[in-house]
Short mmCIF file of C-alpha atoms in Angstrom, two decimals:
data_model
loop_
_atom_site.label_atom_id
_atom_site.label_comp_id
_atom_site.label_asym_id
_atom_site.label_seq_id
_atom_site.Cartn_x
_atom_site.Cartn_y
_atom_site.Cartn_z
CA MET A 1408 14.65 -13.47 7.78
CA SER A 1409 12.20 -12.52 5.01
CA HIS A 1410 8.63 -11.45 5.67
CA ARG A 1411 7.65 -12.20 2.07
CA PRO A 1412 4.43 -14.20 2.84
CA THR A 1413 2.79 -11.45 4.92
CA ILE A 1414 3.89 -8.66 2.60
CA SER A 1415 2.61 -10.60 -0.42
CA LEU A 1416 -0.77 -10.90 1.28
CA LEU A 1417 -0.76 -7.17 1.96
CA LEU A 1418 -0.09 -6.43 -1.70
CA CYS A 1419 -2.79 -8.82 -2.91
CA ALA A 1420 -5.35 -7.28 -0.56
CA LEU A 1421 -4.64 -3.61 -1.22
CA LEU A 1422 -3.20 -3.33 -4.74
CA LEU A 1423 -6.05 -4.79 -6.81
CA PRO A 1424 -6.88 -1.56 -8.72
CA ALA A 1425 -3.22 -0.95 -9.53
CA VAL A 1426 -2.62 -4.55 -10.59
CA ILE A 1427 -5.58 -4.42 -12.97
CA LEU A 1428 -4.40 -1.30 -14.77
CA LEU A 1429 -0.73 -2.29 -14.82
CA SER A 1430 -1.46 -5.77 -16.15
CA ARG A 1431 -2.19 -4.14 -19.49
CA GLN A 1432 1.43 -3.09 -19.72
CA ALA A 1433 3.15 -6.37 -18.90
CA ALA A 1434 2.05 -9.98 -18.81
CA SER A 1435 2.11 -11.48 -15.36
CA SER A 1436 0.58 -14.50 -13.65
CA SER A 1437 -2.48 -14.08 -11.44
CA PRO A 1438 -1.80 -14.11 -7.69
CA PRO A 1439 -2.97 -17.20 -5.80
CA LYS A 1440 -6.35 -16.92 -4.12
CA THR A 1441 -6.33 -16.43 -0.40
CA ALA A 1442 -8.83 -18.03 1.97
CA SER A 1443 -10.72 -14.75 2.28
CA ALA A 1444 -10.83 -14.33 -1.49
CA ALA A 1445 -12.23 -17.83 -1.90
CA LYS A 1446 -15.06 -17.05 0.51
CA GLY A 1447 -15.72 -13.71 -1.18
CA ALA A 1448 -14.67 -10.26 0.00
CA ALA A 1449 -17.01 -8.08 2.02
CA PRO A 1450 -19.17 -5.89 -0.25
CA ALA A 1451 -17.95 -2.36 -0.86
CA GLN A 1452 -19.92 0.45 0.75
CA GLU A 1453 -21.01 3.78 -0.71
CA PRO A 1454 -18.72 6.55 0.59
CA ASP A 1455 -20.07 9.76 2.11
CA LYS A 1456 -18.41 13.06 3.00
CA ASN A 1457 -16.85 11.40 6.06
CA THR A 1458 -15.27 8.56 4.10
CA ASP A 1459 -14.52 9.98 0.64
CA ALA A 1460 -10.85 9.24 -0.05
CA CYS A 1461 -11.02 11.31 -3.25
CA ALA A 1462 -10.87 14.38 -1.00
CA LEU A 1463 -7.21 13.60 -0.27
CA LEU A 1464 -5.93 14.52 -3.75
CA THR A 1465 -7.27 16.95 -6.32
CA ARG A 1466 -7.54 16.28 -10.03
CA ALA A 1467 -5.09 19.09 -10.67
CA GLU A 1468 -2.48 17.46 -8.42
CA ILE A 1469 -2.82 14.17 -10.29
CA GLN A 1470 -2.50 15.96 -13.63
CA VAL A 1471 0.71 17.71 -12.58
CA VAL A 1472 2.33 14.38 -11.69
CA GLN A 1473 0.98 12.25 -14.55
CA SER A 1474 0.85 14.97 -17.23
CA GLU A 1475 -2.70 13.92 -18.11
CA PRO A 1476 -6.11 15.15 -16.94
CA VAL A 1477 -8.29 13.03 -14.66
CA GLU A 1478 -11.41 11.95 -16.53
CA GLU A 1479 -13.18 10.33 -13.57
CA THR A 1480 -12.81 9.61 -9.85
CA LYS A 1481 -14.27 6.48 -8.28
CA PRO A 1482 -14.48 6.49 -4.47
CA SER A 1483 -15.37 3.37 -2.48
CA VAL A 1484 -15.24 2.01 1.06
CA GLN A 1485 -14.12 -1.58 1.60
CA PRO A 1486 -14.28 -3.29 5.03
CA SER A 1487 -10.94 -4.94 5.80
CA GLY A 1488 -11.05 -7.02 8.95
CA GLY A 1489 -11.13 -4.68 11.92
CA PHE A 1490 -10.80 -1.46 9.92
CA VAL A 1491 -11.93 0.05 6.62
CA MET A 1492 -10.11 0.90 3.41
CA LEU A 1493 -11.24 4.24 1.97
CA GLN A 1494 -10.32 4.07 -1.70
CA CYS A 1495 -10.22 6.38 -4.70
CA PHE A 1496 -9.35 5.50 -8.27
CA TYR A 1497 -8.31 8.47 -10.42
CA ARG A 1498 -8.83 7.47 -14.06
CA THR A 1499 -6.71 9.50 -16.44
CA THR A 1500 -7.15 9.91 -20.20
CA THR A 1501 -4.68 7.07 -20.71
CA SER A 1502 -6.08 4.46 -18.34
CA ALA A 1503 -2.66 2.86 -17.79
CA LYS A 1504 -1.48 6.11 -16.16
CA SER A 1505 -4.30 6.18 -13.61
CA VAL A 1506 -3.61 6.54 -9.89
CA SER A 1507 -4.94 4.40 -7.07
CA LEU A 1508 -5.17 5.76 -3.52
CA ALA A 1509 -6.35 4.03 -0.35
CA LEU A 1510 -6.47 4.98 3.31
CA GLY A 1511 -6.66 2.36 6.04
CA ALA A 1512 -8.77 3.98 8.78
CA PRO A 1513 -10.38 2.81 12.05
CA ASP A 1514 -13.89 1.41 11.75
CA PRO A 1515 -16.19 3.42 14.07
CA ALA A 1516 -18.49 0.38 14.27
CA LYS A 1517 -15.65 -1.79 15.62
CA PRO A 1518 -13.71 0.32 18.14
CA SER A 1519 -12.15 -2.73 19.82
CA ALA A 1520 -11.04 -4.43 16.60
CA LEU A 1521 -7.59 -4.49 15.01
CA THR A 1522 -6.57 -0.91 14.22
CA PRO A 1523 -4.71 0.18 11.09
CA ARG A 1524 -1.71 1.01 13.28
CA GLU A 1525 -1.66 -2.47 14.80
CA PHE A 1526 -2.04 -3.98 11.34
CA TRP A 1527 0.94 -1.91 10.17
CA ARG A 1528 3.06 -3.15 13.06
CA LYS A 1529 2.20 -6.77 12.28
CA GLN A 1530 3.06 -6.35 8.60
CA PHE A 1531 6.20 -4.22 8.75
CA HIS A 1532 7.53 -5.06 12.23
CA PRO A 1533 6.68 -8.73 12.85
CA PRO A 1534 8.73 -10.65 15.42
CA GLU A 1535 11.58 -12.62 13.94
CA PRO A 1536 10.54 -16.30 14.01
CA VAL A 1537 13.08 -18.94 14.93
CA GLU A 1538 13.59 -21.24 11.99
CA GLU A 1539 15.77 -24.31 11.84
CA GLU A 1540 18.18 -24.62 8.94
CA LYS A 1541 17.19 -27.44 6.63
CA HIS A 1542 19.75 -28.66 4.13
CA VAL A 1543 18.23 -30.56 1.24
CA ALA A 1544 20.53 -32.02 -1.38
CA GLY A 1545 20.09 -30.53 -4.83
CA LYS A 1546 17.98 -27.58 -3.65
CA ALA A 1547 20.68 -25.15 -2.53
CA THR A 1548 20.78 -23.32 -5.87
CA LYS A 1549 17.00 -22.98 -6.07
CA LYS A 1550 16.84 -21.65 -2.51
CA ALA A 1551 19.50 -19.06 -3.32
CA GLU A 1552 17.46 -17.87 -6.31
CA VAL A 1553 14.31 -17.60 -4.18
CA ASP A 1554 16.23 -15.67 -1.52
CA ARG A 1555 17.50 -13.20 -4.12
CA GLU A 1556 13.98 -12.69 -5.48
CA GLU A 1557 12.60 -12.07 -1.99
CA GLU A 1558 15.40 -9.62 -1.28
CA LEU A 1559 14.43 -7.58 -4.34
CA ARG A 1560 10.75 -7.50 -3.33
CA LYS A 1561 11.01 -6.80 0.38
CA PRO A 1562 9.70 -3.43 1.67
CA ARG A 1563 12.14 -0.59 1.13
CA PRO A 1564 12.13 2.24 3.71
CA ILE A 1565 11.38 5.70 2.34
CA ASP A 1566 12.54 8.76 4.25
CA GLY A 1567 10.67 11.97 4.98
CA LEU A 1568 7.02 10.81 4.91
CA GLY A 1569 4.71 10.45 7.91
CA GLU A 1570 5.97 8.38 10.82
CA GLU A 1571 7.18 5.61 8.55
CA ALA A 1572 6.99 4.85 4.85
CA TYR A 1573 7.83 1.86 2.65
CA TRP A 1574 7.78 1.04 -1.04
CA VAL A 1575 6.53 -2.49 -1.70
CA GLY A 1576 6.68 -4.00 -5.17
CA ASN A 1577 8.88 -4.78 -8.14
CA ARG A 1578 9.74 -3.45 -11.61
CA ILE A 1579 6.19 -3.94 -12.87
CA THR A 1580 3.90 -2.95 -10.03
CA GLY A 1581 4.22 -1.50 -6.57
CA ALA A 1582 2.84 0.95 -4.04
CA LEU A 1583 3.98 3.45 -1.45
CA TYR A 1584 2.72 2.87 2.10
CA VAL A 1585 2.83 5.68 4.68
CA LEU A 1586 1.84 5.51 8.35
CA GLN A 1587 0.43 8.61 10.01
CA GLY A 1588 -1.31 8.50 13.38
CA ASP A 1589 -4.26 6.12 13.39
CA ALA A 1590 -4.22 5.51 9.64
CA PHE A 1591 -1.97 4.43 6.80
CA LEU A 1592 -1.92 5.65 3.22
CA ARG A 1593 -1.29 3.60 0.08
CA ILE A 1594 -0.60 5.18 -3.32
CA SER A 1595 0.09 3.36 -6.58
CA ILE A 1596 1.12 5.12 -9.78
CA GLY A 1597 0.32 3.75 -13.23
CA GLY A 1598 2.54 4.12 -16.27
CA GLY A 1599 5.43 2.29 -17.88
CA GLU A 1600 8.12 4.40 -16.27
CA ASP A 1601 11.09 3.16 -14.28
CA GLU A 1602 10.37 2.13 -10.71
CA SER A 1603 12.45 5.00 -9.32
CA VAL A 1604 10.28 7.48 -11.23
CA ARG A 1605 7.08 5.91 -9.90
CA ILE A 1606 8.44 6.09 -6.35
CA LYS A 1607 9.27 9.78 -6.81
CA LYS A 1608 5.79 10.53 -8.15
CA ALA A 1609 4.10 8.54 -5.38
CA LYS A 1610 6.09 10.49 -2.77
CA ALA A 1611 5.00 13.80 -4.31
CA LEU A 1612 1.33 12.81 -4.12
CA ALA A 1613 1.68 11.33 -0.63
CA GLU A 1614 3.07 14.61 0.70
CA LYS A 1615 -0.08 16.40 -0.46
CA ALA A 1616 -2.50 13.71 0.71
CA LEU A 1617 -0.98 13.51 4.19
CA LYS A 1618 -1.80 17.18 4.77
CA ARG A 1619 -5.51 16.32 4.43
CA VAL A 1620 -5.66 12.95 6.18
CA ASP A 1621 -6.32 14.32 9.66
CA ALA A 1622 -9.23 16.39 8.33
CA LEU A 1623 -11.28 13.29 7.44
CA PRO A 1624 -14.13 13.06 10.01
CA ILE A 1625 -13.78 9.27 10.24
CA LEU A 1626 -10.43 9.60 12.00
CA PRO A 1627 -10.49 10.06 15.81
CA ALA A 1628 -9.72 13.61 16.86
CA GLY A 1629 -7.14 14.63 19.41
CA ARG A 1630 -5.39 11.30 19.54
CA ASN A 1631 -1.68 10.77 19.05
CA PRO A 1632 -0.98 7.03 18.98
CA ALA A 1633 2.66 7.54 18.00
CA SER A 1634 3.68 7.12 21.62
CA ALA A 1635 2.61 3.47 21.42
CA GLY A 1636 5.62 2.74 19.25
CA LEU A 1637 5.94 0.32 16.37
CA GLY A 1638 8.49 -2.14 17.58
CA GLY A 1639 11.08 -0.91 15.11
CA GLY A 1640 13.23 2.05 14.19
CA SER A 1641 12.27 4.92 11.94
CA ALA A 1642 12.19 4.23 8.23
CA ARG A 1643 15.12 5.49 6.21
CA GLU A 1644 15.49 5.48 2.45
CA GLN A 1645 18.18 3.19 1.16
#
């Protein structure tokens, strides 16, 4: 059973900076507006030392991976339901090779709201719904094509990062998602390189960023939520 609808929503909500820069490289249709988008997203907040996602990666680390210097960093904080998205956009000399980083972190103002860890479980480990088979004459071929497309775009487990990691995307755009403790990391790499190369680069940056995640003051100290489980097995690269 495919979880394409929920994963598509996740991509639309979190990959906006990457989609903007990558759209210059390949023509693609605009994603449909969600209900929240129609009403208008919550205004971004000014980051401070407690919420500056740009502290997770240095300019030098970006330059090593992208072979270009970082001209500017743009941090921001975006409320996202019950938690916040701490974001940083690293603009390189060639804008299409820029890097987008985001960290889903608990919102101190909403301690009882949906946590990033719970959000992760809902997105990557949803319960399998029971669906009746519907056979419609003349639509079997079209359904098979849709199923193949969804298979290509479904989250792919990535080994060796955090508690779990997945690559979500396609040949044109995509992002690496990594769960660690009470937060999850998202990294998207710009450039016209093959998807496998972008995954490799995103993994290299994620390894460095994860070493600094726990140092962000916004994250609760001394808490190990891993014991709560995720409702699924450990991610493994395929």
